[in-house]
CSV table of C-alpha atoms and ligand atoms in Angstrom, one decimal:
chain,number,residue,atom,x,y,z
A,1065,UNK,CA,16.3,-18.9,-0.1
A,1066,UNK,CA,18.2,-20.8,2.3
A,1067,UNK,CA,19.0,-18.0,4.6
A,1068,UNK,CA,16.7,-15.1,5.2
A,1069,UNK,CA,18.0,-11.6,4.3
A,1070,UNK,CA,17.5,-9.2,7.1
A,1071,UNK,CA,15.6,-6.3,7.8
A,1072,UNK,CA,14.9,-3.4,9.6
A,1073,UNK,CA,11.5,-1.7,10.8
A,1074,UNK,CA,11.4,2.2,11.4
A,1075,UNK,CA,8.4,3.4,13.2
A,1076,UNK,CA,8.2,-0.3,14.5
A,1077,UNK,CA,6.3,0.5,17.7
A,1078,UNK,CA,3.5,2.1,16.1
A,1079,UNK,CA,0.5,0.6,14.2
A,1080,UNK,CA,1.9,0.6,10.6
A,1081,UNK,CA,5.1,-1.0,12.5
A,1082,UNK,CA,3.1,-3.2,13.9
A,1083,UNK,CA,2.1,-4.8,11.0
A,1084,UNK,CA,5.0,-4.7,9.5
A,1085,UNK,CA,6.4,-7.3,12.4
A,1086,UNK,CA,3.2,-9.2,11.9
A,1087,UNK,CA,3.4,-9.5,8.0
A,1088,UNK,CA,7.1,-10.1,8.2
A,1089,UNK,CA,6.8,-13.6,11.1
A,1090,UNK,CA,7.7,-16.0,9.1
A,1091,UNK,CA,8.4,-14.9,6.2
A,1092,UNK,CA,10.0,-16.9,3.5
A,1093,UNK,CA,12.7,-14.2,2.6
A,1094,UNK,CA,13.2,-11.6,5.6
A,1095,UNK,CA,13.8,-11.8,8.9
A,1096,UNK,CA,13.5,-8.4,11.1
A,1097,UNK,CA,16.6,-8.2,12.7
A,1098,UNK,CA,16.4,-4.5,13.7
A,1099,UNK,CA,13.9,-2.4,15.5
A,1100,UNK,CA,13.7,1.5,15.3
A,1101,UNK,CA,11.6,4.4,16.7
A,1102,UNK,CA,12.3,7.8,18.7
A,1103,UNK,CA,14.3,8.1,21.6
A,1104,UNK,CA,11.0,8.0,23.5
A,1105,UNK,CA,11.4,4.2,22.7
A,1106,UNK,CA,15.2,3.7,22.0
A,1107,UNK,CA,16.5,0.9,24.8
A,1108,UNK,CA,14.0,-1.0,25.7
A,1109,UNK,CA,13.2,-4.6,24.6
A,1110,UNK,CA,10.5,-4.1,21.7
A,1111,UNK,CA,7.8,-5.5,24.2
A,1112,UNK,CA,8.0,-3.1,26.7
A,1113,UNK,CA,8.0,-0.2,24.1
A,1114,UNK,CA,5.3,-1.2,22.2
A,1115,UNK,CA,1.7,-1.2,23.5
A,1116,UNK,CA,0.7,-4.3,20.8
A,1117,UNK,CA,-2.7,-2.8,19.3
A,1118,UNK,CA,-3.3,-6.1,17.0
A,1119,UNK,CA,-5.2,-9.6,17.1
A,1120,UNK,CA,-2.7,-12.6,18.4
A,1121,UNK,CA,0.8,-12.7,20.0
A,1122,UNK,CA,3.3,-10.1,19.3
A,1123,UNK,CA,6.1,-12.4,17.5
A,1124,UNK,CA,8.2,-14.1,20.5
A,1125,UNK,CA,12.2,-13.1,18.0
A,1126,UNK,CA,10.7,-9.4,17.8
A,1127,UNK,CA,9.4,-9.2,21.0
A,1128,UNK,CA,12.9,-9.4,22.7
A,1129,UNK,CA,14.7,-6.9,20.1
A,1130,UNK,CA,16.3,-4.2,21.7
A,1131,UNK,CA,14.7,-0.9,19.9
A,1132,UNK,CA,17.0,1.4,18.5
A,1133,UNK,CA,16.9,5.2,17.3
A,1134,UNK,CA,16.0,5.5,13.3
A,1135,UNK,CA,19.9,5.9,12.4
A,1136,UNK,CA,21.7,3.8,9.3
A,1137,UNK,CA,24.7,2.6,11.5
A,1138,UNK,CA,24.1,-0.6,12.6
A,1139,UNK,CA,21.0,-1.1,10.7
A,1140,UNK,CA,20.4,-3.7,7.9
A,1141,UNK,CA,20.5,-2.9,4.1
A,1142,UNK,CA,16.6,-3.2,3.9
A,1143,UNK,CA,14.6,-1.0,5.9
A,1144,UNK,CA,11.0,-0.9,6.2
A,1145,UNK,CA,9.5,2.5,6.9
A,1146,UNK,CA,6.3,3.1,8.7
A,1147,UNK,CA,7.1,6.8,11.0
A,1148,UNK,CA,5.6,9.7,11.5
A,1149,UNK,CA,5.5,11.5,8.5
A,1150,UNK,CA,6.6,14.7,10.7
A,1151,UNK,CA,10.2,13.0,11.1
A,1152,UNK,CA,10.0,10.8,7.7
A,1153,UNK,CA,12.0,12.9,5.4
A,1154,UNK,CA,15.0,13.3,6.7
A,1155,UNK,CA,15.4,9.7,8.5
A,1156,UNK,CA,14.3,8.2,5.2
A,1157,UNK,CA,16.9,10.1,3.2
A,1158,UNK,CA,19.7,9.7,5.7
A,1159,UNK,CA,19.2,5.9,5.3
A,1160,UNK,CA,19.1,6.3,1.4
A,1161,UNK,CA,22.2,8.2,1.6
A,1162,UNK,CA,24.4,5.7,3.9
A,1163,UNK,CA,23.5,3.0,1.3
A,1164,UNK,CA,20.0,1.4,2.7
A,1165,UNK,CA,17.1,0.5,0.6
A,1166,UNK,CA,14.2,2.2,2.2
A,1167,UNK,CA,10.4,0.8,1.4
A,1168,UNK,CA,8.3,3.7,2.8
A,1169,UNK,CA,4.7,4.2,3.6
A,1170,UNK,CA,5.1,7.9,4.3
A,1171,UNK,CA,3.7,10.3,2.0
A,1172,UNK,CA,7.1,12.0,2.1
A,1173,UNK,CA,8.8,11.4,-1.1
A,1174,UNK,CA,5.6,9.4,-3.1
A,1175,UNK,CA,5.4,12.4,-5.9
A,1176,UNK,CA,8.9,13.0,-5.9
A,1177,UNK,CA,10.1,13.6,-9.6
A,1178,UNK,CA,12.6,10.5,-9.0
A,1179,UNK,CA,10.8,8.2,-6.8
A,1180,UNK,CA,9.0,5.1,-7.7
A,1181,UNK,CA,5.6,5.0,-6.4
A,1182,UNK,CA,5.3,1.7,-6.7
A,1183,UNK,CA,2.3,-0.6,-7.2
A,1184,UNK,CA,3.9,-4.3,-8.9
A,1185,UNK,CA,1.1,-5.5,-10.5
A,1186,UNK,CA,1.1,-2.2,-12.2
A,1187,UNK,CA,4.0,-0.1,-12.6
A,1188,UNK,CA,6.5,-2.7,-11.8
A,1189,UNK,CA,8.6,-0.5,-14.7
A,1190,UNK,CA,8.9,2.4,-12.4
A,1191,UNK,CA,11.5,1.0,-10.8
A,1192,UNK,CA,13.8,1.7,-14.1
A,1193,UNK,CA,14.1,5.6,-12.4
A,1194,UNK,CA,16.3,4.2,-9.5
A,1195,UNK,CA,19.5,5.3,-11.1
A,1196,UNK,CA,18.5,9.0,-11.9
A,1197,UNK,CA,17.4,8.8,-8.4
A,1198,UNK,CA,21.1,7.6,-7.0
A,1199,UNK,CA,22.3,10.2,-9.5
A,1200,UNK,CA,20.3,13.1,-8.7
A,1201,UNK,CA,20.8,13.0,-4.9
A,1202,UNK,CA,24.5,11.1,-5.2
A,1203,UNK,CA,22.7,8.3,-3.2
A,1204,UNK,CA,24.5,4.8,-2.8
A,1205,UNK,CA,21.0,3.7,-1.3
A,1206,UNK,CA,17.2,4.6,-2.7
A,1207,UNK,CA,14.0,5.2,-1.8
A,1208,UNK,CA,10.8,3.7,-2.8
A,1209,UNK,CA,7.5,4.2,-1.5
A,1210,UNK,CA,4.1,2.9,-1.6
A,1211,UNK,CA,0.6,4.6,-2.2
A,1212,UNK,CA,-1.7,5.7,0.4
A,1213,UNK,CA,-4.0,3.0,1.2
A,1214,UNK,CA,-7.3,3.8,-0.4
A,1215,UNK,CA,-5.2,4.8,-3.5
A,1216,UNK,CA,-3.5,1.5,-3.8
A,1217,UNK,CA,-7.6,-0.3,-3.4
A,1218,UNK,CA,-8.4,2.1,-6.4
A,1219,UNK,CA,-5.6,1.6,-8.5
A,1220,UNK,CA,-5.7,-2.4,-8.5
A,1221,UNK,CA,-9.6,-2.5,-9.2
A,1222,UNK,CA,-8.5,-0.1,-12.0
A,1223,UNK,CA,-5.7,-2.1,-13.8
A,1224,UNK,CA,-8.2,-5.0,-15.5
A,1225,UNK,CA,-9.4,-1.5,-17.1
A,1226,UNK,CA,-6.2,0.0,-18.1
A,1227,UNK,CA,-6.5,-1.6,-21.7
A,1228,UNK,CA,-9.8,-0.2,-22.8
A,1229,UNK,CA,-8.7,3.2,-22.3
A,1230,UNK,CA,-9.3,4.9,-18.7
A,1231,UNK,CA,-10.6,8.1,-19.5
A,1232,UNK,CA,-12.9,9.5,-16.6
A,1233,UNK,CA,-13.5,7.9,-13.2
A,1234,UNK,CA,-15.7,9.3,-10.4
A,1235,UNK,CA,-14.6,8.0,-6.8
A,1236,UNK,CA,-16.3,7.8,-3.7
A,1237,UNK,CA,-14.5,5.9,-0.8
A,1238,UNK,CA,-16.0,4.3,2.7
A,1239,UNK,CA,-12.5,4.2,4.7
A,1240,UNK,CA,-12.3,2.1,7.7
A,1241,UNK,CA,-10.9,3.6,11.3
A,1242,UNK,CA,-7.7,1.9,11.0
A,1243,UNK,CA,-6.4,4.1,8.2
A,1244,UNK,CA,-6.5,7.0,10.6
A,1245,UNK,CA,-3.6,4.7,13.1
A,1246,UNK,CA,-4.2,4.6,16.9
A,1247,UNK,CA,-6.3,5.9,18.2
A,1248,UNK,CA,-7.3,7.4,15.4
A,1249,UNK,CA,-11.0,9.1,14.5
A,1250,UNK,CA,-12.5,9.7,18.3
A,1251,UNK,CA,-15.3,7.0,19.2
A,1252,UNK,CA,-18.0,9.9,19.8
A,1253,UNK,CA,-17.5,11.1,16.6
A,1254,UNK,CA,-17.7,8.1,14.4
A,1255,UNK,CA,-19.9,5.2,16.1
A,1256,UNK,CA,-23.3,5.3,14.7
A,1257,UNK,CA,-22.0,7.5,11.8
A,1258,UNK,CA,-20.2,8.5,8.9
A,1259,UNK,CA,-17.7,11.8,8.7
A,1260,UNK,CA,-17.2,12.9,5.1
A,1261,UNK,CA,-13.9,14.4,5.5
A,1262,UNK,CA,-10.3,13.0,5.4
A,1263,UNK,CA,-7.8,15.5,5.2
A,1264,UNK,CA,-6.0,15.6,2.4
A,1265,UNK,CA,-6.7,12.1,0.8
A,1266,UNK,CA,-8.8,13.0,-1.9
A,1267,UNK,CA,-6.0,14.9,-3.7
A,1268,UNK,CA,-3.8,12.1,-2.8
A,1269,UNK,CA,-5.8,9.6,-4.6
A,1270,UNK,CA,-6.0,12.0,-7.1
A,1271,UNK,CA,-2.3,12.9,-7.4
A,1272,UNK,CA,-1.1,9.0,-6.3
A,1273,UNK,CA,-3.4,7.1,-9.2
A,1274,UNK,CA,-2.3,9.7,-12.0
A,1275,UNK,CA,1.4,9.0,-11.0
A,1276,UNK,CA,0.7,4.9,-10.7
A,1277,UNK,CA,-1.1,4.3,-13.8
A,1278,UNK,CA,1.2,6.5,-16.1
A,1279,UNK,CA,4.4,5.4,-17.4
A,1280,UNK,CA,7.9,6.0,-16.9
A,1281,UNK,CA,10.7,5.3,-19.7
A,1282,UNK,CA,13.7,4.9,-17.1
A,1283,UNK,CA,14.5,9.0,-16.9
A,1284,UNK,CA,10.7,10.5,-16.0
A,1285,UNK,CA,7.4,9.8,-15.1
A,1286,UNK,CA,4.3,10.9,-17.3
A,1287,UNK,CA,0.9,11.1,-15.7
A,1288,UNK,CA,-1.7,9.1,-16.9
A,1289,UNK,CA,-4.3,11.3,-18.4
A,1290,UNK,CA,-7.8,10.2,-17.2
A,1291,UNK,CA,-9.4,12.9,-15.3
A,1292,UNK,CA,-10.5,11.8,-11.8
A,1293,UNK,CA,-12.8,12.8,-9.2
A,1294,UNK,CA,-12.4,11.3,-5.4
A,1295,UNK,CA,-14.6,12.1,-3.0
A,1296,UNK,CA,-13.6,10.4,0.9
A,1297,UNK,CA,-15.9,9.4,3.7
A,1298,UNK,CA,-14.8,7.8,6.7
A,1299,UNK,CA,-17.2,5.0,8.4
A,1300,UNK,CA,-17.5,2.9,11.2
A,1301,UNK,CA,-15.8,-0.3,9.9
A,1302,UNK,CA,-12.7,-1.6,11.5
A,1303,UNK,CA,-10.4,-2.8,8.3
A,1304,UNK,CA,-11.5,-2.4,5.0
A,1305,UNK,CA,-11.3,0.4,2.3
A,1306,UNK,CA,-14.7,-0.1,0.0
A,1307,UNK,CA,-14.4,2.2,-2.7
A,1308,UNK,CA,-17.7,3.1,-5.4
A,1309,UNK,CA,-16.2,3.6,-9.2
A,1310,UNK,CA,-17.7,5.1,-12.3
A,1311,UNK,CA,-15.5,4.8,-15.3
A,1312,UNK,CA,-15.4,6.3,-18.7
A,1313,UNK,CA,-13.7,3.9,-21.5
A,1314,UNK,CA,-12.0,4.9,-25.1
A,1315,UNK,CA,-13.3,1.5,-26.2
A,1316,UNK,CA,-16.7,0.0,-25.4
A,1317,UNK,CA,-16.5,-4.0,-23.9
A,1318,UNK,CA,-19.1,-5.6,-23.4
A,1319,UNK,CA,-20.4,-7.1,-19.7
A,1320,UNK,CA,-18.8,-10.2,-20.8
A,1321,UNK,CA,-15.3,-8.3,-22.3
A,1322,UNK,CA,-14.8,-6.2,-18.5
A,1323,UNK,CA,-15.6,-9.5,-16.0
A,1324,UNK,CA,-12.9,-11.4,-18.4
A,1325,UNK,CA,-10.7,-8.5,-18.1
A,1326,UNK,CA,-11.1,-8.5,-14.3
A,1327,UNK,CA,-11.2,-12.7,-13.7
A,1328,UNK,CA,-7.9,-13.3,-15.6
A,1329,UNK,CA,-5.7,-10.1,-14.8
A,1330,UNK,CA,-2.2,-11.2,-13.3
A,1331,UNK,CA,0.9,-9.5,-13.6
A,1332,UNK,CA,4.7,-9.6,-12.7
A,1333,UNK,CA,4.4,-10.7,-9.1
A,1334,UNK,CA,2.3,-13.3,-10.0
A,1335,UNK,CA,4.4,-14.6,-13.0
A,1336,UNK,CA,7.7,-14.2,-10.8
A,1337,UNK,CA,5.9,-16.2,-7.6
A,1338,UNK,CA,6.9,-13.4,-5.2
A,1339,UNK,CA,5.4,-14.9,-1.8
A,1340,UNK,CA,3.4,-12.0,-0.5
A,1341,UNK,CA,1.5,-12.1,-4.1
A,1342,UNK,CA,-1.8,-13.6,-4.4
A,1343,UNK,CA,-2.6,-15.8,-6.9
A,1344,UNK,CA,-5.2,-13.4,-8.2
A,1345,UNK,CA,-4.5,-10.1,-7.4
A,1346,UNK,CA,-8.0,-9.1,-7.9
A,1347,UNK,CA,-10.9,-11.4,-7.6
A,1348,UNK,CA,-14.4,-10.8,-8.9
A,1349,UNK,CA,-17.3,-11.7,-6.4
A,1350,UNK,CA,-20.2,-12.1,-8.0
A,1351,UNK,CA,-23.4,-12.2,-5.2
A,1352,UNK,CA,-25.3,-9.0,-5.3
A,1353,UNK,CA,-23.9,-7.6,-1.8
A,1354,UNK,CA,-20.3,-8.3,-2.2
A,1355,UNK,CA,-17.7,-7.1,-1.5
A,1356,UNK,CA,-18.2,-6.1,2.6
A,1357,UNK,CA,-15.6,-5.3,5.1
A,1358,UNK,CA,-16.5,-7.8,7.5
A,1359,UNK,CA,-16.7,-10.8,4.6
A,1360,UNK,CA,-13.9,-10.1,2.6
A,1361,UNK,CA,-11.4,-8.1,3.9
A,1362,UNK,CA,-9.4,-10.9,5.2
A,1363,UNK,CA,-9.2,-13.4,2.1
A,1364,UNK,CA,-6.1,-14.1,0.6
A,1365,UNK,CA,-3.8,-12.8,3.4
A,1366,UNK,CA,-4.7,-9.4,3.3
A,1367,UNK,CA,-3.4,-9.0,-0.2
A,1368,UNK,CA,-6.0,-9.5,-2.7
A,1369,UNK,CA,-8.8,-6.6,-3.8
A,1370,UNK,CA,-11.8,-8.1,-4.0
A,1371,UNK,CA,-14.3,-6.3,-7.2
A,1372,UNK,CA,-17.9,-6.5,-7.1
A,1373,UNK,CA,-21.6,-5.2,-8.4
A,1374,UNK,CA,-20.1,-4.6,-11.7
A,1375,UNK,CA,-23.2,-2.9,-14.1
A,1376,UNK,CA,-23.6,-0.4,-16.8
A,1377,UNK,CA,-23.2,3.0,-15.7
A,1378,UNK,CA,-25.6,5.5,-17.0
A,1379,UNK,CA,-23.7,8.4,-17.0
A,1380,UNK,CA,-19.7,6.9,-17.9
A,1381,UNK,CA,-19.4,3.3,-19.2
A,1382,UNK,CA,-19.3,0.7,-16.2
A,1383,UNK,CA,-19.5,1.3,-12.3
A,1384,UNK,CA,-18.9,-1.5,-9.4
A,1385,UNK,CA,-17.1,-1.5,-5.8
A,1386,UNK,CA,-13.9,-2.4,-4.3
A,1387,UNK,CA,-12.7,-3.9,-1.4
A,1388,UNK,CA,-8.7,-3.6,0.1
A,1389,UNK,CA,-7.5,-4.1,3.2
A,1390,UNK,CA,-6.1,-0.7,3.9
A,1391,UNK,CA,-3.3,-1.9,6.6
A,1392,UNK,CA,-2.1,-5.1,5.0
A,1393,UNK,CA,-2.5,-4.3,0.9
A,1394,UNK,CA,-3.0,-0.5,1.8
A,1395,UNK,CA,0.2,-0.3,3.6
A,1396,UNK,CA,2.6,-3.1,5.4
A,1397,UNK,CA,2.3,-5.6,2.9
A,1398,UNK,CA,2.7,-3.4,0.0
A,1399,UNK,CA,5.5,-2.2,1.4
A,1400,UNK,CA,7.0,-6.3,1.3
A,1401,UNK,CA,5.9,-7.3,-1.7
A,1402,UNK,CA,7.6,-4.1,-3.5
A,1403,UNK,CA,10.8,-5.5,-1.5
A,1404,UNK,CA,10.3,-9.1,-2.8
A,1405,UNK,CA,10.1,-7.5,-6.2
A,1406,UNK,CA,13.3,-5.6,-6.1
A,1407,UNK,CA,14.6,-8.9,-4.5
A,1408,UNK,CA,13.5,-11.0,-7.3
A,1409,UNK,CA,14.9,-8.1,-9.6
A,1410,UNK,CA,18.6,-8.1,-8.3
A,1411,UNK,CA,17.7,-4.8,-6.9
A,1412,UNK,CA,19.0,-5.4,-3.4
B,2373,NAP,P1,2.0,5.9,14.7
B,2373,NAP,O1,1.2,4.7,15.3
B,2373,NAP,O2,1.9,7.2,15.4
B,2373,NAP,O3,3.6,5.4,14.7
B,2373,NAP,C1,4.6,6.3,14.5
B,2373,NAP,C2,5.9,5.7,14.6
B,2373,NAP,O4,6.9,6.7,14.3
B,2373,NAP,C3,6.2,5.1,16.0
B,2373,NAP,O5,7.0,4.0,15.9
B,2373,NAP,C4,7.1,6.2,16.6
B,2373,NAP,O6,8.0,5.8,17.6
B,2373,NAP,C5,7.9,6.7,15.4
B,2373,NAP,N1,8.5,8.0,15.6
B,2373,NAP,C6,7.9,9.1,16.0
B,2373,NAP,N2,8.8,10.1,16.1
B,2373,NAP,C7,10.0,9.6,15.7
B,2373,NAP,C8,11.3,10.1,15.6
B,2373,NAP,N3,11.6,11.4,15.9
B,2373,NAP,N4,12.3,9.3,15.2
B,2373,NAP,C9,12.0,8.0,14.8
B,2373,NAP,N5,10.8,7.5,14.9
B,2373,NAP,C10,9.8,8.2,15.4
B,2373,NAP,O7,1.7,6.1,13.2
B,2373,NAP,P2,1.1,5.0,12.1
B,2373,NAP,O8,-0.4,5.1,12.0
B,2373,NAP,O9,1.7,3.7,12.3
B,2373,NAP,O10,1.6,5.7,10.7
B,2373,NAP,C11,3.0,5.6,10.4
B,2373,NAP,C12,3.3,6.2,9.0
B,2373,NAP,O11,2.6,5.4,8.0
B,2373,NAP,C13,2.7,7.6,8.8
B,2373,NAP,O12,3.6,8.3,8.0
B,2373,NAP,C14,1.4,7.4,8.1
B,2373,NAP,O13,1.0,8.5,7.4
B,2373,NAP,C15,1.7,6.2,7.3
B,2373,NAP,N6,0.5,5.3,6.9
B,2373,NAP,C16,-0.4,5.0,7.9
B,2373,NAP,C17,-1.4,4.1,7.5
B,2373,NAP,C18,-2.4,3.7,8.5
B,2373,NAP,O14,-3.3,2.9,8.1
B,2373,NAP,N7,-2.4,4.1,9.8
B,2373,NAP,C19,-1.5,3.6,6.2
B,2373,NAP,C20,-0.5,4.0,5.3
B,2373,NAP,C21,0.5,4.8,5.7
B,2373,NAP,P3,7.6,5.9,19.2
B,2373,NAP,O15,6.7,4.8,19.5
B,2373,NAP,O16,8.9,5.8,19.9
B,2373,NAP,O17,7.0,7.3,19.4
């Protein structure tokens, strides 16, 4: 692309934000050109709003961005969404409606009836509801959001399994402290220990992976019907959603059958070279104590989910772990390689 398209952040000062102007420096495609947040933030030079929370420089073109209030005049067709859910809705929709594309992270509008939920290595077809959407709501823009980021872990480790028949999974996730933003879970409460309770993210994952892995024929979305069982923790790691998986199968592979189904899955972003894609989305480790935070978490840009200690499960069919980068693949660079898709698509 010999010029780069740009783009807006919403939400850019905080930590979703953040990485959003991290992912997007340098970036082959995009080019943030516009900044927004509240009027707490709206006039200053993106440095002085923005108290920069992550490892290296804040990007020198951002840095001297003036920030402006979340409102579609002025604003670049793409827009990047990463606010406080409290305000999400209606900023997200008021962009939709003045003709912007909007790549959320909110939970907003993910179950909405007409909203893709979108994962592209695995419901890439979801997208085909974008016209009932501009019909339904007489939008000339759209919305399209991404899954919660312990959701979006589950779902990719899942995907090598879709074609033996999901029928049963049983979930249990170690979430790192990043996932609950800045500052997030308070240090007396969760160094030196684990606090079994996220609020309302086990019926996300619940309600997020049905929508995902089911289908959607261009005018509504069915569920997938495996029943599910998610059960969060969160622990004292810094980036890194590990996530323990039973699954039930319709059809029985063998050892040999599932690691070949893991090794070789690729899909559309892969095919279509999309440059936030990995090269394998999901990559099988095989030592006895991978995948870890620390280790892994960082391989492959961010973007890859990294499957491990796959063995026969004595009460379903197979069980192993999973490894996502919960800010990176769980949220900002979801959010660009769903863009790069509808790019590549002639979607925007
Ligand atoms: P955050 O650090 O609190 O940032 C919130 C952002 O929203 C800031 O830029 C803030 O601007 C802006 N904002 C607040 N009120 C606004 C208003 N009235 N109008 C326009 N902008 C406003 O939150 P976060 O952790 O980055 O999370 C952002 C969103 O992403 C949330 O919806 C969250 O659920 C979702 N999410 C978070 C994660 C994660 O790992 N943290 C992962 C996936 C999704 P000011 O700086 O001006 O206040």
């Amino acid at each position: 692309m010999s010029q780069r398209i740009p783009v807006g952040v919403l939400g850019a000062t905080g930590m979703v934000g953040q990485h959003f102007v991290k992912f997007l420096a340098n970036h082959p495609w995009f080019r943030i050109t516009f900044v927004g947040a509240s009027d707490r933030s709206a006039g200053k030079k993106y440095n002085e709003a923005t108290s920069w929370r992550l490892a290296g420089a804040m990007p020198e073109d951002v840095a001297n961005l003036t920030v402006s209030e979340c409102k579609p005049a002025g604003a670049p067709q793409i827009v990047f969404s990463a606010m406080d859910a409290s305000v999400a809705t209606e900023i997200e929709q008021d962009f939709a409606k003045n003709g912007h594309t909007v790549l959320s992270n909110s939970r907003n509008h993910r179950m909405e009836a007409d909203v893709p939920l979108l994962v592209p290595e695995i419901n890439a077809e979801h997208l085909s509801i974008l016209p009932v959407q501009k019909k339904n709501r007489g939008w000339s823009g759209q919305i399209v959001t991404n899954p919660n980021c312990s959701t979006i872990v589950l779902t990719m480790a899942l995907a090598p399994f879709q074609q033996f028949g999901i029928t049963r999974s049983v979930i249990t996730t170690m979430q790192a402290i990043s996932g609950a933003g800045y500052p997030g879970v308070a240090s007396m409460d969760i160094t030196a220990n684990v606090i079994p309770y996220i609020g309302g993210e086990e019926e996300k994952m619940e309600m997020e992976t049905h929508k995902i892995m089911g289908g959607c024929d261009g005018a509504s979305f069915t569920n997938h019907p495996m029943k599910l069982s998610a059960t969060c923790n969160r622990v004292p790691v810094v980036d890194g959603h590990l996530v323990s998986v039973s699954v039930e199968l319709s059809s029985k592979p063998s050892a040999d059958e599932v690691r070949a189904a893991i090794e070789s899955f690729t899909a559309l972003p892969q095919q279509l070279k999309l440059p936030s894609a990995p090269p394998r989305p999901v990559i099988y480790l095989p030592q006895q104590d991978r995948p870890q935070p620390r280790r892994d978490v960082e391989r492959e840009n961010g973007m890859a989910v990294f499957v491990g200690r796959l063995r026969a499960c004595p009460v379903f069919d197979w069980k192993f772990l999973c490894l996502g980068h919960n800010t990176v693949r769980g949220a900002a660079g979801a959010s660009v390689l769903n863009a790069e898709l509808m790019k590549a698509q002639g979607l925007v």
